[in-house]
XYZ file of C-alpha atoms in Angstrom:
78
model
C 16.461 40.365 1.049
C 14.727 40.002 -2.496
C 18.320 41.132 -4.369
C 19.911 38.027 -1.966
C 17.478 35.416 -3.474
C 17.197 37.034 -7.126
C 21.229 36.517 -6.649
C 21.206 33.210 -5.736
C 18.423 32.316 -8.346
C 20.346 33.641 -10.861
C 23.792 31.711 -9.871
C 21.755 28.224 -9.990
C 20.291 29.458 -13.158
C 23.529 30.270 -14.806
C 24.804 27.143 -13.290
C 22.089 24.838 -15.072
C 22.671 26.853 -18.370
C 26.763 26.115 -18.408
C 25.588 22.395 -17.807
C 23.118 22.110 -20.351
C 25.460 23.758 -22.675
C 27.873 21.322 -21.548
C 25.778 18.343 -22.500
C 24.969 19.980 -25.708
C 28.803 19.810 -26.706
C 29.428 16.717 -25.607
C 26.504 15.272 -27.282
C 27.394 16.756 -30.364
C 31.078 15.495 -30.191
C 29.804 12.269 -29.697
C 27.613 12.118 -32.446
C 30.332 13.571 -34.751
C 32.831 10.391 -33.790
C 30.178 8.132 -34.404
C 29.229 9.160 -37.846
C 33.000 9.577 -38.638
C 33.365 5.614 -37.284
C 30.117 4.754 -39.386
C 31.401 6.332 -42.474
C 34.826 4.758 -42.030
C 33.064 1.409 -41.367
C 30.356 1.258 -43.709
C 29.180 -2.246 -44.622
C 27.175 -1.255 -47.552
C 29.723 0.987 -49.165
C 31.359 -1.078 -51.914
C 35.326 -0.894 -51.270
C 36.168 -2.866 -54.523
C 37.535 -0.238 -56.041
C 39.728 0.692 -53.386
C 40.896 -2.734 -53.317
C 41.707 -2.713 -57.136
C 43.226 0.745 -56.622
C 45.659 -1.052 -54.171
C 46.154 -4.072 -56.157
C 46.936 -2.050 -59.215
C 49.398 -0.083 -57.162
C 51.256 -2.878 -55.485
C 51.565 -4.771 -58.907
C 53.292 -1.494 -60.211
C 55.554 -0.980 -57.465
C 56.572 -4.659 -58.147
C 57.190 -4.257 -61.641
C 59.515 -1.234 -60.669
C 61.412 -2.930 -58.404
C 61.851 -6.050 -60.816
C 62.848 -3.149 -63.426
C 65.058 -1.561 -61.032
C 66.818 -4.975 -59.886
C 67.564 -6.054 -63.856
C 68.827 -3.007 -64.401
C 71.393 -3.194 -61.409
C 72.324 -6.776 -62.529
C 72.861 -5.533 -65.983
C 75.063 -2.705 -65.049
C 76.943 -4.330 -62.293
C 76.843 -8.095 -63.381
C 75.858 -11.019 -61.036
């Protein structure tokens, strides 16, 4: 009789332990996702360096394409 009650109590305890563990894992994943989102969309970060790098890269790419076009025009004539 006490064995039966002990088994039921142990099963209930294991069930709640698994539920609590699942809740902790889900909570950790949600916090990690929120932290990653905040890191990527932080309004306090100065993005001017990134913008400057993109502008420089765009200008470099435009000059490169212009030079290629000029070389092509000189080689094959227009």
